[in-house]
Amino acid sequence: MNPPTEEPRTQRCGGERLSAEQRLAIDLARDLRHHLGRWLTVRSVVTATLGVSPYIDPAGRASVLVRMDAGAAHTLLCRLIDDGVVLDPPGQHRRHDRAGS
């Protein structure tokens, strides 16, 4: 008699088994939602519309989709501009005005 083969560890969700990429996408979404929510709260941006959802892209990679209101998006964009990550933002989202700068 052969010993049973061991299946890769999976979680069940609604009767379906989750792949490693699906679990990674869920973990990424949870962690990003937590940290982005804290980051916005520290900056006094209160938003009930922050959403981070797990997603598997067409290539099968773990990904996330982020949804936020304009206030949260503007705060994040201004920080990215200040940090030099966004060098020449398109449209109306130019470097925000600061007194004395």
XYZ file of C-alpha atoms in Angstrom:
101
model
C 0.000 0.000 0.000
C 1.392 3.406 -0.967
C 1.323 6.255 1.545
C -1.102 9.036 0.666
C 0.413 11.877 -1.291
C 0.408 15.191 0.473
C -1.493 17.998 -1.221
C -0.122 21.537 -1.032
C -1.571 23.372 1.937
C -4.599 25.357 0.875
C -7.344 27.326 2.535
C -10.964 26.820 1.725
C -13.200 29.683 0.715
C -16.819 28.889 -0.120
C -15.897 25.271 -0.795
C -13.047 26.176 -3.152
C -9.375 25.727 -2.403
C -7.208 28.833 -2.653
C -3.931 28.725 -4.521
C -0.717 30.137 -3.093
C -1.091 33.199 -5.357
C -4.654 33.771 -4.164
C -3.559 33.557 -0.518
C -0.707 35.971 -1.260
C -3.117 38.432 -2.916
C -5.420 38.256 0.122
C -2.502 38.818 2.513
C -1.194 41.736 0.425
C -4.632 43.368 0.303
C -5.109 42.974 4.066
C -1.661 44.368 4.896
C -1.906 47.262 2.438
C -5.400 48.179 3.665
C -4.133 48.210 7.246
C -0.978 50.242 6.603
C -2.518 52.670 4.124
C -5.454 53.196 6.481
C -3.087 53.973 9.357
C -0.986 56.263 7.139
C -4.076 58.242 6.110
C -5.401 58.396 9.690
C -2.106 59.845 10.973
C -2.526 62.582 8.348
C -6.101 63.230 9.553
C -7.610 61.868 6.358
C -10.722 59.990 7.342
C -12.187 58.016 4.494
C -14.857 55.388 4.487
C -14.172 54.656 0.825
C -10.701 53.129 1.111
C -10.865 49.731 -0.476
C -8.066 47.283 -1.193
C -9.098 44.078 -2.911
C -7.098 40.969 -3.748
C -6.773 40.307 -7.457
C -5.063 37.741 -9.652
C -3.830 39.461 -12.818
C -4.095 37.854 -16.273
C -0.547 36.463 -15.905
C -1.617 34.654 -12.724
C 0.298 36.934 -10.327
C -0.978 38.085 -6.959
C -2.050 41.722 -7.197
C -4.272 44.230 -5.429
C -6.777 46.832 -6.575
C -6.918 50.067 -4.551
C -9.965 52.336 -4.431
C -9.990 55.605 -2.492
C -11.826 58.904 -2.529
C -10.345 62.081 -3.985
C -9.157 63.399 -0.602
C -7.170 60.264 0.157
C -5.800 60.097 -3.395
C -4.735 63.757 -3.272
C -2.976 63.242 0.090
C -1.110 60.201 -1.239
C -0.185 61.955 -4.486
C 1.127 65.021 -2.619
C 3.311 62.766 -0.464
C 4.671 60.962 -3.507
C 5.464 64.333 -5.087
C 7.177 65.544 -1.887
C 9.250 62.344 -1.765
C 10.309 62.799 -5.387
C 8.555 59.625 -6.524
C 6.250 61.564 -8.839
C 8.381 64.068 -10.709
C 5.949 65.503 -13.230
C 2.377 64.523 -12.355
C -0.152 64.911 -15.168
C -3.243 67.102 -15.097
C -4.264 69.312 -12.226
C -2.389 67.351 -9.586
C 0.682 69.579 -9.541
C 2.773 70.059 -6.424
C 0.433 71.371 -3.751
C 0.914 74.909 -2.529
C 2.718 75.403 0.753
C 3.232 78.753 2.451
C 6.818 79.915 2.219
C 7.879 77.342 -0.417
